[in-house]
Amino acid sequence: MTDQIDQFPVWAAIAVSAFLVLGSTLALIGAIGLARFTTFYERIHAPTLGTSWGAGGIVMASMIFFTISESRIVIHEILIGIFVTVTTPVTLMLLARAALHRDRAENNPVLGKAAKSAAGSTDGAVEER
Amino acid sequence: MSSTILLWAISISQSFLAIAMALAVYRMFIGPRAQDRVLGLDTLYVNAMLLLVTFGIRSGRTIYFEASLVIALLGFVATVALAKFLMRGEVIE
């Protein structure tokens, strides 16, 4: 790897390094938020930092690196970026809906008053039927 | 010059992603309910995928790209199946 990198231009190295450090820092901030927030509905927002700009920055760094080092356009890493960007909202929405369903079914105090009263009214409607 | 910058940046990036994976594993173990554990698993596989991309930059090979693509696909399917299981109690109805 070293003989391949020694003729690497300095501006490209700085660009790749900046994108790498930016992406991994955002992924780390997202993981810290995942570990430190108190309720599930706060926690589910934190990892999206890692999947939006974290994945974007690291994929961008990889694309710049391989494009410069192989001196041809290499952008197949963009597949990862598109896939992560498309699938993350789907998974998090399904997970949030499952958590809300479970919390409502158990009448969990994590939910606010409004959500609990709404759940109570639907339960009442079910009982009336 | 440029190889020094790149090696430092890749090392910093890999250690940050490893710490992020450790935090996700921590949430996966202590998570009070099942949905917290599934969320920790989701974060864990995303960070592992990003770590494999940085391994690919470090070694200059494209085989790591394919491995990370496979991890992304299987992790998405796993999280959707687990969320469906939490919602309904079964995966295929």
mmCIF file of C-alpha atoms in Angstrom:
data_model
loop_
_atom_site.group_PDB
_atom_site.id
_atom_site.type_symbol
_atom_site.label_atom_id
_atom_site.label_comp_id
_atom_site.label_asym_id
_atom_site.label_seq_id
_atom_site.Cartn_x
_atom_site.Cartn_y
_atom_site.Cartn_z
ATOM 1 C CA MET A 1 0.000 0.000 0.000
ATOM 2 C CA THR A 2 2.808 2.450 0.814
ATOM 3 C CA ASP A 3 4.402 2.608 -2.645
ATOM 4 C CA GLN A 4 0.927 3.180 -4.075
ATOM 5 C CA ILE A 5 0.217 5.984 -1.610
ATOM 6 C CA ASP A 6 3.577 7.752 -1.826
ATOM 7 C CA GLN A 7 2.679 9.427 -5.113
ATOM 8 C CA PHE A 8 -0.720 10.403 -3.728
ATOM 9 C CA PRO A 9 -1.290 14.204 -4.029
ATOM 10 C CA VAL A 10 -1.465 16.051 -0.731
ATOM 11 C CA TRP A 11 -4.774 17.827 -1.428
ATOM 12 C CA ALA A 12 -6.468 14.495 -2.133
ATOM 13 C CA ALA A 13 -5.030 13.034 1.051
ATOM 14 C CA ILE A 14 -6.363 15.995 3.028
ATOM 15 C CA ALA A 15 -9.804 15.671 1.418
ATOM 16 C CA VAL A 16 -9.986 11.925 2.107
ATOM 17 C CA SER A 17 -8.821 12.439 5.702
ATOM 18 C CA ALA A 18 -11.329 15.230 6.325
ATOM 19 C CA PHE A 19 -14.240 13.133 5.058
ATOM 20 C CA LEU A 20 -13.079 10.088 7.033
ATOM 21 C CA VAL A 21 -12.718 11.968 10.315
ATOM 22 C CA LEU A 22 -16.018 13.826 9.805
ATOM 23 C CA GLY A 23 -17.936 10.632 9.069
ATOM 24 C CA SER A 24 -16.480 8.611 11.913
ATOM 25 C CA THR A 25 -16.936 11.483 14.391
ATOM 26 C CA LEU A 26 -20.613 11.714 13.505
ATOM 27 C CA ALA A 27 -21.018 7.951 13.835
ATOM 28 C CA LEU A 28 -19.379 8.141 17.270
ATOM 29 C CA ILE A 29 -21.655 11.016 18.358
ATOM 30 C CA GLY A 30 -24.676 8.977 17.265
ATOM 31 C CA ALA A 31 -23.502 5.967 19.265
ATOM 32 C CA ILE A 32 -22.866 8.118 22.352
ATOM 33 C CA GLY A 33 -26.398 9.474 22.033
ATOM 34 C CA LEU A 34 -27.712 5.925 21.709
ATOM 35 C CA ALA A 35 -25.958 4.948 24.924
ATOM 36 C CA ARG A 36 -26.785 8.053 26.961
ATOM 37 C CA PHE A 37 -30.392 9.123 26.212
ATOM 38 C CA THR A 38 -33.032 8.074 28.711
ATOM 39 C CA THR A 39 -36.143 6.982 26.796
ATOM 40 C CA PHE A 40 -36.473 4.855 23.679
ATOM 41 C CA TYR A 41 -38.109 7.634 21.666
ATOM 42 C CA GLU A 42 -35.103 9.892 22.240
ATOM 43 C CA ARG A 43 -32.666 7.088 21.558
ATOM 44 C CA ILE A 44 -34.102 6.190 18.170
ATOM 45 C CA HIS A 45 -33.046 9.565 16.726
ATOM 46 C CA ALA A 46 -29.381 9.313 17.656
ATOM 47 C CA PRO A 47 -28.035 6.621 15.257
ATOM 48 C CA THR A 48 -29.406 8.473 12.236
ATOM 49 C CA LEU A 49 -26.361 10.746 12.518
ATOM 50 C CA GLY A 50 -24.199 7.741 11.762
ATOM 51 C CA THR A 51 -26.362 6.519 8.913
ATOM 52 C CA SER A 52 -26.770 9.873 7.160
ATOM 53 C CA TRP A 53 -23.538 11.876 7.335
ATOM 54 C CA GLY A 54 -21.424 9.099 8.857
ATOM 55 C CA ALA A 55 -22.032 6.725 5.971
ATOM 56 C CA GLY A 56 -22.005 9.624 3.484
ATOM 57 C CA GLY A 57 -18.637 10.955 4.614
ATOM 58 C CA ILE A 58 -16.891 7.596 4.717
ATOM 59 C CA VAL A 59 -18.325 6.536 1.344
ATOM 60 C CA MET A 60 -17.229 9.895 -0.116
ATOM 61 C CA ALA A 61 -13.708 9.399 1.264
ATOM 62 C CA SER A 62 -13.558 5.913 -0.251
ATOM 63 C CA MET A 63 -14.739 7.168 -3.634
ATOM 64 C CA ILE A 64 -12.141 9.990 -3.700
ATOM 65 C CA PHE A 65 -9.377 7.637 -2.572
ATOM 66 C CA PHE A 66 -9.983 4.941 -5.182
ATOM 67 C CA THR A 67 -10.629 7.465 -7.951
ATOM 68 C CA ILE A 68 -7.259 9.149 -7.321
ATOM 69 C CA SER A 69 -5.230 6.005 -6.614
ATOM 70 C CA GLU A 70 -6.462 4.032 -9.617
ATOM 71 C CA SER A 71 -6.608 7.188 -11.838
ATOM 72 C CA ARG A 72 -10.031 6.244 -13.184
ATOM 73 C CA ILE A 73 -13.525 6.966 -11.915
ATOM 74 C CA VAL A 74 -14.477 4.483 -9.163
ATOM 75 C CA ILE A 75 -17.886 5.222 -7.696
ATOM 76 C CA HIS A 76 -19.283 1.798 -6.896
ATOM 77 C CA GLU A 77 -19.221 2.696 -3.169
ATOM 78 C CA ILE A 78 -22.163 4.980 -3.878
ATOM 79 C CA LEU A 79 -24.279 1.794 -3.856
ATOM 80 C CA ILE A 80 -23.709 1.546 -0.102
ATOM 81 C CA GLY A 81 -24.630 5.184 0.400
ATOM 82 C CA ILE A 82 -27.867 4.918 -1.596
ATOM 83 C CA PHE A 83 -28.835 1.647 0.072
ATOM 84 C CA VAL A 84 -28.261 2.946 3.610
ATOM 85 C CA THR A 85 -30.072 6.214 2.856
ATOM 86 C CA VAL A 86 -33.093 4.368 1.467
ATOM 87 C CA THR A 87 -33.383 1.611 4.055
ATOM 88 C CA THR A 88 -32.695 3.440 7.346
ATOM 89 C CA PRO A 89 -35.999 5.390 7.456
ATOM 90 C CA VAL A 90 -37.902 2.189 6.725
ATOM 91 C CA THR A 91 -36.294 0.212 9.545
ATOM 92 C CA LEU A 92 -36.522 3.024 12.095
ATOM 93 C CA MET A 93 -40.162 3.698 11.236
ATOM 94 C CA LEU A 94 -41.038 0.002 11.638
ATOM 95 C CA LEU A 95 -39.145 -0.129 14.931
ATOM 96 C CA ALA A 96 -40.809 3.015 16.284
ATOM 97 C CA ARG A 97 -44.222 1.694 15.331
ATOM 98 C CA ALA A 98 -43.508 -1.611 17.050
ATOM 99 C CA ALA A 99 -42.317 0.187 20.207
ATOM 100 C CA LEU A 100 -45.370 2.454 20.214
ATOM 101 C CA HIS A 101 -47.647 -0.558 19.769
ATOM 102 C CA ARG A 102 -46.000 -2.325 22.715
ATOM 103 C CA ASP A 103 -46.069 0.751 24.959
ATOM 104 C CA ARG A 104 -49.737 1.378 24.208
ATOM 105 C CA ALA A 105 -50.668 -2.233 24.777
ATOM 106 C CA GLU A 106 -49.046 -2.129 28.220
ATOM 107 C CA ASN A 107 -50.207 1.430 29.089
ATOM 108 C CA ASN A 108 -46.574 2.331 29.730
ATOM 109 C CA PRO A 109 -45.834 5.574 31.664
ATOM 110 C CA VAL A 110 -43.064 6.410 29.161
ATOM 111 C CA LEU A 111 -45.733 7.790 26.835
ATOM 112 C CA GLY A 112 -47.110 11.282 27.374
ATOM 113 C CA LYS A 113 -50.573 12.046 28.649
ATOM 114 C CA ALA A 114 -51.967 12.745 25.184
ATOM 115 C CA ALA A 115 -50.810 9.427 23.736
ATOM 116 C CA LYS A 116 -52.144 7.579 26.780
ATOM 117 C CA SER A 117 -55.543 9.209 26.559
ATOM 118 C CA ALA A 118 -55.662 8.427 22.835
ATOM 119 C CA ALA A 119 -54.804 4.811 23.578
ATOM 120 C CA GLY A 120 -57.448 4.784 26.300
ATOM 121 C CA SER A 121 -60.083 6.100 23.921
ATOM 122 C CA THR A 122 -59.269 3.440 21.324
ATOM 123 C CA ASP A 123 -59.402 0.803 24.045
ATOM 124 C CA GLY A 124 -62.796 2.143 25.040
ATOM 125 C CA ALA A 125 -63.973 1.971 21.444
ATOM 126 C CA VAL A 126 -62.789 -1.611 21.242
ATOM 127 C CA GLU A 127 -64.638 -2.433 24.450
ATOM 128 C CA GLU A 128 -67.820 -0.812 23.180
ATOM 129 C CA ARG A 129 -67.774 -2.862 20.022
ATOM 130 C CA MET B 1 3.658 13.334 3.683
ATOM 131 C CA SER B 2 0.330 12.252 2.238
ATOM 132 C CA SER B 3 0.765 8.670 3.432
ATOM 133 C CA THR B 4 1.318 9.968 6.978
ATOM 134 C CA ILE B 5 -1.861 12.077 6.838
ATOM 135 C CA LEU B 6 -3.861 9.179 5.437
ATOM 136 C CA LEU B 7 -2.585 6.648 7.953
ATOM 137 C CA TRP B 8 -3.361 8.960 10.876
ATOM 138 C CA ALA B 9 -6.841 9.755 9.576
ATOM 139 C CA ILE B 10 -7.634 6.088 8.937
ATOM 140 C CA SER B 11 -6.411 5.107 12.408
ATOM 141 C CA ILE B 12 -8.485 7.827 14.086
ATOM 142 C CA SER B 13 -11.529 6.865 12.042
ATOM 143 C CA GLN B 14 -11.159 3.165 12.831
ATOM 144 C CA SER B 15 -10.802 3.789 16.556
ATOM 145 C CA PHE B 16 -13.863 6.081 16.586
ATOM 146 C CA LEU B 17 -15.927 3.455 14.766
ATOM 147 C CA ALA B 18 -14.705 0.753 17.146
ATOM 148 C CA ILE B 19 -15.763 2.869 20.146
ATOM 149 C CA ALA B 20 -19.139 3.416 18.479
ATOM 150 C CA MET B 21 -19.533 -0.356 18.034
ATOM 151 C CA ALA B 22 -18.647 -0.866 21.704
ATOM 152 C CA LEU B 23 -21.313 1.653 22.754
ATOM 153 C CA ALA B 24 -23.877 -0.103 20.574
ATOM 154 C CA VAL B 25 -22.978 -3.439 22.182
ATOM 155 C CA TYR B 26 -23.336 -1.797 25.608
ATOM 156 C CA ARG B 27 -26.851 -0.600 24.712
ATOM 157 C CA MET B 28 -27.621 -4.050 23.300
ATOM 158 C CA PHE B 29 -26.720 -5.691 26.602
ATOM 159 C CA ILE B 30 -28.266 -3.273 29.102
ATOM 160 C CA GLY B 31 -31.200 -2.102 26.953
ATOM 161 C CA PRO B 32 -34.217 -2.248 29.260
ATOM 162 C CA ARG B 33 -36.614 -3.559 26.613
ATOM 163 C CA ALA B 34 -36.435 -5.591 23.431
ATOM 164 C CA GLN B 35 -36.730 -2.614 21.092
ATOM 165 C CA ASP B 36 -33.620 -1.024 22.662
ATOM 166 C CA ARG B 37 -31.675 -4.177 21.927
ATOM 167 C CA VAL B 38 -32.867 -4.223 18.303
ATOM 168 C CA LEU B 39 -31.859 -0.561 17.931
ATOM 169 C CA GLY B 40 -28.414 -1.362 19.356
ATOM 170 C CA LEU B 41 -28.038 -4.210 16.864
ATOM 171 C CA ASP B 42 -29.016 -1.872 14.009
ATOM 172 C CA THR B 43 -26.385 0.686 15.051
ATOM 173 C CA LEU B 44 -23.842 -2.104 15.495
ATOM 174 C CA TYR B 45 -24.178 -3.398 11.944
ATOM 175 C CA VAL B 46 -24.110 0.079 10.396
ATOM 176 C CA ASN B 47 -20.881 0.875 12.248
ATOM 177 C CA ALA B 48 -19.360 -2.493 11.308
ATOM 178 C CA MET B 49 -20.159 -1.762 7.652
ATOM 179 C CA LEU B 50 -18.453 1.649 7.855
ATOM 180 C CA LEU B 51 -15.453 0.039 9.580
ATOM 181 C CA LEU B 52 -15.122 -2.424 6.680
ATOM 182 C CA VAL B 53 -15.114 0.486 4.209
ATOM 183 C CA THR B 54 -12.224 2.076 6.110
ATOM 184 C CA PHE B 55 -10.392 -1.274 6.046
ATOM 185 C CA GLY B 56 -10.817 -1.182 2.272
ATOM 186 C CA ILE B 57 -9.237 2.298 2.111
ATOM 187 C CA ARG B 58 -6.363 1.116 4.306
ATOM 188 C CA SER B 59 -5.527 -1.950 2.216
ATOM 189 C CA GLY B 60 -6.422 -0.523 -1.191
ATOM 190 C CA ARG B 61 -8.511 -3.547 -2.163
ATOM 191 C CA THR B 62 -12.136 -3.680 -3.302
ATOM 192 C CA ILE B 63 -13.040 -6.993 -1.637
ATOM 193 C CA TYR B 64 -14.006 -5.112 1.540
ATOM 194 C CA PHE B 65 -16.613 -3.160 -0.415
ATOM 195 C CA GLU B 66 -18.451 -6.361 -1.307
ATOM 196 C CA ALA B 67 -18.335 -7.576 2.288
ATOM 197 C CA SER B 68 -19.796 -4.308 3.549
ATOM 198 C CA LEU B 69 -22.558 -4.423 0.916
ATOM 199 C CA VAL B 70 -23.528 -7.917 2.094
ATOM 200 C CA ILE B 71 -23.559 -6.718 5.717
ATOM 201 C CA ALA B 72 -25.818 -3.793 4.768
ATOM 202 C CA LEU B 73 -28.316 -6.052 2.969
ATOM 203 C CA LEU B 74 -28.476 -8.721 5.685
ATOM 204 C CA GLY B 75 -28.635 -6.165 8.493
ATOM 205 C CA PHE B 76 -31.589 -4.415 6.873
ATOM 206 C CA VAL B 77 -33.483 -7.689 6.497
ATOM 207 C CA ALA B 78 -32.660 -8.697 10.085
ATOM 208 C CA THR B 79 -33.874 -5.418 11.565
ATOM 209 C CA VAL B 80 -37.110 -5.481 9.565
ATOM 210 C CA ALA B 81 -37.792 -9.061 10.643
ATOM 211 C CA LEU B 82 -37.110 -8.248 14.303
ATOM 212 C CA ALA B 83 -39.345 -5.155 14.202
ATOM 213 C CA LYS B 84 -42.103 -7.246 12.620
ATOM 214 C CA PHE B 85 -41.656 -9.830 15.349
ATOM 215 C CA LEU B 86 -41.924 -7.183 18.074
ATOM 216 C CA MET B 87 -45.056 -5.811 16.444
ATOM 217 C CA ARG B 88 -46.987 -9.017 15.796
ATOM 218 C CA GLY B 89 -45.247 -11.816 17.670
ATOM 219 C CA GLU B 90 -44.447 -13.696 14.469
ATOM 220 C CA VAL B 91 -42.459 -12.927 11.331
ATOM 221 C CA ILE B 92 -44.476 -14.631 8.593
ATOM 222 C CA GLU B 93 -48.234 -14.599 9.031
#
